[in-house]
JSON list of N, CA and C in Angstrom, two decimals:
[
{"chain": "A", "resi": 222, "resn": "MET", "atom": "N", "xyz": [47.18, -0.70, 26.96]},
{"chain": "A", "resi": 222, "resn": "MET", "atom": "CA", "xyz": [46.31, 0.46, 26.94]},
{"chain": "A", "resi": 222, "resn": "MET", "atom": "C", "xyz": [45.25, 0.38, 25.85]},
{"chain": "A", "resi": 223, "resn": "TRP", "atom": "N", "xyz": [45.44, -0.41, 24.83]},
{"chain": "A", "resi": 223, "resn": "TRP", "atom": "CA", "xyz": [44.47, -0.52, 23.73]},
{"chain": "A", "resi": 223, "resn": "TRP", "atom": "C", "xyz": [43.12, -1.01, 24.21]},
{"chain": "A", "resi": 224, "resn": "ARG", "atom": "N", "xyz": [43.07, -1.73, 25.31]},
{"chain": "A", "resi": 224, "resn": "ARG", "atom": "CA", "xyz": [41.81, -2.29, 25.80]},
{"chain": "A", "resi": 224, "resn": "ARG", "atom": "C", "xyz": [40.83, -1.21, 26.23]},
{"chain": "A", "resi": 225, "resn": "LYS", "atom": "N", "xyz": [41.31, -0.04, 26.58]},
{"chain": "A", "resi": 225, "resn": "LYS", "atom": "CA", "xyz": [40.41, 1.03, 27.00]},
{"chain": "A", "resi": 225, "resn": "LYS", "atom": "C", "xyz": [39.77, 1.74, 25.82]},
{"chain": "A", "resi": 226, "resn": "THR", "atom": "N", "xyz": [40.20, 1.45, 24.61]},
{"chain": "A", "resi": 226, "resn": "THR", "atom": "CA", "xyz": [39.67, 2.15, 23.45]},
{"chain": "A", "resi": 226, "resn": "THR", "atom": "C", "xyz": [38.74, 1.29, 22.59]},
{"chain": "A", "resi": 227, "resn": "ILE", "atom": "N", "xyz": [38.47, 0.08, 23.01]},
{"chain": "A", "resi": 227, "resn": "ILE", "atom": "CA", "xyz": [37.59, -0.79, 22.23]},
{"chain": "A", "resi": 227, "resn": "ILE", "atom": "C", "xyz": [36.16, -0.29, 22.35]},
{"chain": "A", "resi": 228, "resn": "SER", "atom": "N", "xyz": [35.56, 0.00, 21.23]},
{"chain": "A", "resi": 228, "resn": "SER", "atom": "CA", "xyz": [34.18, 0.49, 21.25]},
{"chain": "A", "resi": 228, "resn": "SER", "atom": "C", "xyz": [33.22, -0.69, 21.36]},
{"chain": "A", "resi": 229, "resn": "PRO", "atom": "N", "xyz": [31.95, -0.40, 21.66]},
{"chain": "A", "resi": 229, "resn": "PRO", "atom": "CA", "xyz": [30.99, -1.51, 21.80]},
{"chain": "A", "resi": 229, "resn": "PRO", "atom": "C", "xyz": [30.71, -2.20, 20.48]},
{"chain": "A", "resi": 230, "resn": "GLY", "atom": "N", "xyz": [30.43, -3.47, 20.58]},
{"chain": "A", "resi": 230, "resn": "GLY", "atom": "CA", "xyz": [29.99, -4.24, 19.42]},
{"chain": "A", "resi": 230, "resn": "GLY", "atom": "C", "xyz": [28.53, -4.60, 19.61]},
{"chain": "A", "resi": 231, "resn": "ILE", "atom": "N", "xyz": [27.72, -4.27, 18.64]},
{"chain": "A", "resi": 231, "resn": "ILE", "atom": "CA", "xyz": [26.30, -4.57, 18.71]},
{"chain": "A", "resi": 231, "resn": "ILE", "atom": "C", "xyz": [25.97, -5.49, 17.55]},
{"chain": "A", "resi": 232, "resn": "ARG", "atom": "N", "xyz": [25.41, -6.62, 17.87]},
{"chain": "A", "resi": 232, "resn": "ARG", "atom": "CA", "xyz": [25.10, -7.62, 16.84]},
{"chain": "A", "resi": 232, "resn": "ARG", "atom": "C", "xyz": [23.60, -7.93, 16.84]},
{"chain": "A", "resi": 233, "resn": "ALA", "atom": "N", "xyz": [23.09, -8.21, 15.67]},
{"chain": "A", "resi": 233, "resn": "ALA", "atom": "CA", "xyz": [21.69, -8.61, 15.53]},
{"chain": "A", "resi": 233, "resn": "ALA", "atom": "C", "xyz": [21.62, -9.85, 14.66]},
{"chain": "A", "resi": 234, "resn": "LEU", "atom": "N", "xyz": [20.78, -10.78, 15.06]},
{"chain": "A", "resi": 234, "resn": "LEU", "atom": "CA", "xyz": [20.57, -12.00, 14.29]},
{"chain": "A", "resi": 234, "resn": "LEU", "atom": "C", "xyz": [19.08, -12.24, 14.18]},
{"chain": "A", "resi": 235, "resn": "SER", "atom": "N", "xyz": [18.60, -12.27, 12.97]},
{"chain": "A", "resi": 235, "resn": "SER", "atom": "CA", "xyz": [17.20, -12.55, 12.71]},
{"chain": "A", "resi": 235, "resn": "SER", "atom": "C", "xyz": [17.11, -13.94, 12.10]},
{"chain": "A", "resi": 236, "resn": "TYR", "atom": "N", "xyz": [16.35, -14.81, 12.76]},
{"chain": "A", "resi": 236, "resn": "TYR", "atom": "CA", "xyz": [16.23, -16.19, 12.28]},
{"chain": "A", "resi": 236, "resn": "TYR", "atom": "C", "xyz": [14.93, -16.78, 12.78]},
{"chain": "A", "resi": 237, "resn": "SER", "atom": "N", "xyz": [14.19, -17.39, 11.92]},
{"chain": "A", "resi": 237, "resn": "SER", "atom": "CA", "xyz": [13.00, -18.15, 12.26]},
{"chain": "A", "resi": 237, "resn": "SER", "atom": "C", "xyz": [11.99, -17.33, 13.08]},
{"chain": "A", "resi": 238, "resn": "GLY", "atom": "N", "xyz": [11.77, -16.11, 12.66]},
{"chain": "A", "resi": 238, "resn": "GLY", "atom": "CA", "xyz": [10.78, -15.26, 13.32]},
{"chain": "A", "resi": 238, "resn": "GLY", "atom": "C", "xyz": [11.26, -14.60, 14.60]},
{"chain": "A", "resi": 239, "resn": "GLN", "atom": "N", "xyz": [12.53, -14.71, 14.93]},
{"chain": "A", "resi": 239, "resn": "GLN", "atom": "CA", "xyz": [13.07, -14.09, 16.13]},
{"chain": "A", "resi": 239, "resn": "GLN", "atom": "C", "xyz": [14.16, -13.10, 15.76]},
{"chain": "A", "resi": 240, "resn": "LEU", "atom": "N", "xyz": [14.30, -12.06, 16.58]},
{"chain": "A", "resi": 240, "resn": "LEU", "atom": "CA", "xyz": [15.40, -11.11, 16.44]},
{"chain": "A", "resi": 240, "resn": "LEU", "atom": "C", "xyz": [16.15, -11.09, 17.76]},
{"chain": "A", "resi": 241, "resn": "ASN", "atom": "N", "xyz": [17.40, -11.48, 17.73]},
{"chain": "A", "resi": 241, "resn": "ASN", "atom": "CA", "xyz": [18.24, -11.53, 18.93]},
{"chain": "A", "resi": 241, "resn": "ASN", "atom": "C", "xyz": [19.31, -10.45, 18.82]},
{"chain": "A", "resi": 242, "resn": "MET", "atom": "N", "xyz": [19.53, -9.73, 19.92]},
{"chain": "A", "resi": 242, "resn": "MET", "atom": "CA", "xyz": [20.50, -8.65, 19.97]},
{"chain": "A", "resi": 242, "resn": "MET", "atom": "C", "xyz": [21.54, -8.95, 21.05]},
{"chain": "A", "resi": 243, "resn": "VAL", "atom": "N", "xyz": [22.79, -8.59, 20.77]},
{"chain": "A", "resi": 243, "resn": "VAL", "atom": "CA", "xyz": [23.89, -8.79, 21.71]},
{"chain": "A", "resi": 243, "resn": "VAL", "atom": "C", "xyz": [24.72, -7.52, 21.75]},
{"chain": "A", "resi": 244, "resn": "ILE", "atom": "N", "xyz": [25.10, -7.10, 22.95]},
{"chain": "A", "resi": 244, "resn": "ILE", "atom": "CA", "xyz": [26.01, -5.97, 23.13]},
{"chain": "A", "resi": 244, "resn": "ILE", "atom": "C", "xyz": [27.24, -6.48, 23.85]},
{"chain": "A", "resi": 245, "resn": "VAL", "atom": "N", "xyz": [28.42, -6.23, 23.28]},
{"chain": "A", "resi": 245, "resn": "VAL", "atom": "CA", "xyz": [29.69, -6.57, 23.91]},
{"chain": "A", "resi": 245, "resn": "VAL", "atom": "C", "xyz": [30.48, -5.29, 23.99]},
{"chain": "A", "resi": 246, "resn": "ALA", "atom": "N", "xyz": [30.95, -4.95, 25.19]},
{"chain": "A", "resi": 246, "resn": "ALA", "atom": "CA", "xyz": [31.67, -3.69, 25.35]},
{"chain": "A", "resi": 246, "resn": "ALA", "atom": "C", "xyz": [32.69, -3.78, 26.47]},
{"chain": "A", "resi": 247, "resn": "ASN", "atom": "N", "xyz": [33.62, -2.88, 26.45]},
{"chain": "A", "resi": 247, "resn": "ASN", "atom": "CA", "xyz": [34.65, -2.76, 27.45]},
{"chain": "A", "resi": 247, "resn": "ASN", "atom": "C", "xyz": [34.25, -1.65, 28.41]},
{"chain": "A", "resi": 248, "resn": "THR", "atom": "N", "xyz": [34.16, -1.96, 29.70]},
{"chain": "A", "resi": 248, "resn": "THR", "atom": "CA", "xyz": [33.76, -0.94, 30.68]},
{"chain": "A", "resi": 248, "resn": "THR", "atom": "C", "xyz": [34.80, 0.17, 30.80]},
{"chain": "A", "resi": 249, "resn": "GLY", "atom": "N", "xyz": [36.02, -0.08, 30.36]},
{"chain": "A", "resi": 249, "resn": "GLY", "atom": "CA", "xyz": [37.03, 0.99, 30.34]},
{"chain": "A", "resi": 249, "resn": "GLY", "atom": "C", "xyz": [36.74, 2.02, 29.27]},
{"chain": "A", "resi": 250, "resn": "ALA", "atom": "N", "xyz": [36.12, 1.58, 28.17]},
{"chain": "A", "resi": 250, "resn": "ALA", "atom": "CA", "xyz": [35.77, 2.49, 27.08]},
{"chain": "A", "resi": 250, "resn": "ALA", "atom": "C", "xyz": [34.42, 3.14, 27.31]},
{"chain": "A", "resi": 251, "resn": "ILE", "atom": "N", "xyz": [33.52, 2.42, 27.98]},
{"chain": "A", "resi": 251, "resn": "ILE", "atom": "CA", "xyz": [32.17, 2.93, 28.26]},
{"chain": "A", "resi": 251, "resn": "ILE", "atom": "C", "xyz": [31.90, 2.71, 29.74]},
{"chain": "A", "resi": 252, "resn": "PRO", "atom": "N", "xyz": [32.28, 3.67, 30.58]},
{"chain": "A", "resi": 252, "resn": "PRO", "atom": "CA", "xyz": [32.13, 3.47, 32.02]},
{"chain": "A", "resi": 252, "resn": "PRO", "atom": "C", "xyz": [30.67, 3.37, 32.48]},
{"chain": "A", "resi": 253, "resn": "ASP", "atom": "N", "xyz": [29.75, 3.94, 31.73]},
{"chain": "A", "resi": 253, "resn": "ASP", "atom": "CA", "xyz": [28.34, 3.87, 32.10]},
{"chain": "A", "resi": 253, "resn": "ASP", "atom": "C", "xyz": [27.60, 2.86, 31.22]},
{"chain": "A", "resi": 254, "resn": "LEU", "atom": "N", "xyz": [28.16, 1.68, 31.12]},
{"chain": "A", "resi": 254, "resn": "LEU", "atom": "CA", "xyz": [27.62, 0.63, 30.26]},
{"chain": "A", "resi": 254, "resn": "LEU", "atom": "C", "xyz": [26.20, 0.24, 30.66]},
{"chain": "A", "resi": 255, "resn": "GLU", "atom": "N", "xyz": [25.89, 0.28, 31.95]},
{"chain": "A", "resi": 255, "resn": "GLU", "atom": "CA", "xyz": [24.54, -0.05, 32.40]},
{"chain": "A", "resi": 255, "resn": "GLU", "atom": "C", "xyz": [23.52, 0.92, 31.83]},
{"chain": "A", "resi": 256, "resn": "VAL", "atom": "N", "xyz": [23.87, 2.20, 31.78]},
{"chain": "A", "resi": 256, "resn": "VAL", "atom": "CA", "xyz": [22.97, 3.21, 31.22]},
{"chain": "A", "resi": 256, "resn": "VAL", "atom": "C", "xyz": [22.78, 2.97, 29.73]},
{"chain": "A", "resi": 257, "resn": "PHE", "atom": "N", "xyz": [23.87, 2.67, 29.03]},
{"chain": "A", "resi": 257, "resn": "PHE", "atom": "CA", "xyz": [23.81, 2.38, 27.60]},
{"chain": "A", "resi": 257, "resn": "PHE", "atom": "C", "xyz": [22.92, 1.18, 27.32]},
{"chain": "A", "resi": 258, "resn": "SER", "atom": "N", "xyz": [23.15, 0.08, 28.05]},
{"chain": "A", "resi": 258, "resn": "SER", "atom": "CA", "xyz": [22.37, -1.14, 27.79]},
{"chain": "A", "resi": 258, "resn": "SER", "atom": "C", "xyz": [20.91, -0.97, 28.19]},
{"chain": "A", "resi": 259, "resn": "SER", "atom": "N", "xyz": [20.64, -0.21, 29.25]},
{"chain": "A", "resi": 259, "resn": "SER", "atom": "CA", "xyz": [19.26, 0.04, 29.66]},
{"chain": "A", "resi": 259, "resn": "SER", "atom": "C", "xyz": [18.52, 0.85, 28.59]},
{"chain": "A", "resi": 260, "resn": "GLY", "atom": "N", "xyz": [19.16, 1.89, 28.08]},
{"chain": "A", "resi": 260, "resn": "GLY", "atom": "CA", "xyz": [18.55, 2.69, 27.01]},
{"chain": "A", "resi": 260, "resn": "GLY", "atom": "C", "xyz": [18.32, 1.89, 25.75]},
{"chain": "A", "resi": 261, "resn": "PHE", "atom": "N", "xyz": [19.27, 1.05, 25.42]},
{"chain": "A", "resi": 261, "resn": "PHE", "atom": "CA", "xyz": [19.15, 0.18, 24.25]},
{"chain": "A", "resi": 261, "resn": "PHE", "atom": "C", "xyz": [17.97, -0.77, 24.42]},
{"chain": "A", "resi": 262, "resn": "SER", "atom": "N", "xyz": [17.86, -1.35, 25.60]},
{"chain": "A", "resi": 262, "resn": "SER", "atom": "CA", "xyz": [16.77, -2.29, 25.88]},
{"chain": "A", "resi": 262, "resn": "SER", "atom": "C", "xyz": [15.41, -1.59, 25.82]},
{"chain": "A", "resi": 263, "resn": "GLN", "atom": "N", "xyz": [15.32, -0.39, 26.37]},
{"chain": "A", "resi": 263, "resn": "GLN", "atom": "CA", "xyz": [14.06, 0.36, 26.33]},
{"chain": "A", "resi": 263, "resn": "GLN", "atom": "C", "xyz": [13.68, 0.71, 24.89]},
{"chain": "A", "resi": 264, "resn": "ALA", "atom": "N", "xyz": [14.63, 1.13, 24.10]},
{"chain": "A", "resi": 264, "resn": "ALA", "atom": "CA", "xyz": [14.35, 1.48, 22.71]},
{"chain": "A", "resi": 264, "resn": "ALA", "atom": "C", "xyz": [13.91, 0.24, 21.92]},
{"chain": "A", "resi": 265, "resn": "PHE", "atom": "N", "xyz": [14.54, -0.89, 22.18]},
{"chain": "A", "resi": 265, "resn": "PHE", "atom": "CA", "xyz": [14.18, -2.13, 21.49]},
{"chain": "A", "resi": 265, "resn": "PHE", "atom": "C", "xyz": [12.77, -2.56, 21.89]},
{"chain": "A", "resi": 266, "resn": "SER", "atom": "N", "xyz": [12.42, -2.42, 23.17]},
{"chain": "A", "resi": 266, "resn": "SER", "atom": "CA", "xyz": [11.06, -2.75, 23.62]},
{"chain": "A", "resi": 266, "resn": "SER", "atom": "C", "xyz": [10.03, -1.86, 22.95]},
{"chain": "A", "resi": 267, "resn": "HIS", "atom": "N", "xyz": [10.37, -0.59, 22.80]},
{"chain": "A", "resi": 267, "resn": "HIS", "atom": "CA", "xyz": [9.47, 0.36, 22.14]},
{"chain": "A", "resi": 267, "resn": "HIS", "atom": "C", "xyz": [9.24, -0.05, 20.67]},
{"chain": "A", "resi": 268, "resn": "LEU", "atom": "N", "xyz": [10.30, -0.44, 20.00]},
{"chain": "A", "resi": 268, "resn": "LEU", "atom": "CA", "xyz": [10.17, -0.91, 18.61]},
{"chain": "A", "resi": 268, "resn": "LEU", "atom": "C", "xyz": [9.34, -2.18, 18.52]},
{"chain": "A", "resi": 269, "resn": "ARG", "atom": "N", "xyz": [9.57, -3.08, 19.47]},
{"chain": "A", "resi": 269, "resn": "ARG", "atom": "CA", "xyz": [8.83, -4.35, 19.47]},
{"chain": "A", "resi": 269, "resn": "ARG", "atom": "C", "xyz": [7.33, -4.10, 19.67]},
{"chain": "A", "resi": 270, "resn": "LYS", "atom": "N", "xyz": [6.98, -3.23, 20.60]},
{"chain": "A", "resi": 270, "resn": "LYS", "atom": "CA", "xyz": [5.57, -2.92, 20.84]},
{"chain": "A", "resi": 270, "resn": "LYS", "atom": "C", "xyz": [4.93, -2.28, 19.61]},
{"chain": "A", "resi": 271, "resn": "GLY", "atom": "N", "xyz": [5.68, -1.46, 18.91]},
{"chain": "A", "resi": 271, "resn": "GLY", "atom": "CA", "xyz": [5.16, -0.80, 17.71]},
{"chain": "A", "resi": 271, "resn": "GLY", "atom": "C", "xyz": [4.96, -1.75, 16.54]},
{"chain": "A", "resi": 272, "resn": "SER", "atom": "N", "xyz": [5.67, -2.89, 16.56]},
{"chain": "A", "resi": 272, "resn": "SER", "atom": "CA", "xyz": [5.56, -3.82, 15.44]},
{"chain": "A", "resi": 272, "resn": "SER", "atom": "C", "xyz": [4.55, -4.94, 15.69]},
{"chain": "A", "resi": 273, "resn": "GLN", "atom": "N", "xyz": [4.01, -5.04, 16.89]},
{"chain": "A", "resi": 273, "resn": "GLN", "atom": "CA", "xyz": [3.05, -6.10, 17.18]},
{"chain": "A", "resi": 273, "resn": "GLN", "atom": "C", "xyz": [1.76, -5.89, 16.39]},
{"chain": "A", "resi": 274, "resn": "GLY", "atom": "N", "xyz": [1.20, -6.97, 15.93]},
{"chain": "A", "resi": 274, "resn": "GLY", "atom": "CA", "xyz": [-0.04, -6.91, 15.17]},
{"chain": "A", "resi": 274, "resn": "GLY", "atom": "C", "xyz": [0.18, -6.71, 13.68]},
{"chain": "A", "resi": 275, "resn": "ARG", "atom": "N", "xyz": [1.40, -6.78, 13.24]},
{"chain": "A", "resi": 275, "resn": "ARG", "atom": "CA", "xyz": [1.69, -6.65, 11.81]},
{"chain": "A", "resi": 275, "resn": "ARG", "atom": "C", "xyz": [1.87, -7.98, 11.17]}
]
């Protein structure tokens, strides 16, 4: 039963001018994982667009 309680893991790695993001999650703990990852991706794109030209 412990597998249903694992929360998402979000990792970021910045190296050589790149920022890479990873989300690892259990669909039992987050049944709407697609919604979560879509929102995360949209927010990250918004941040990226705001930082261009700096």
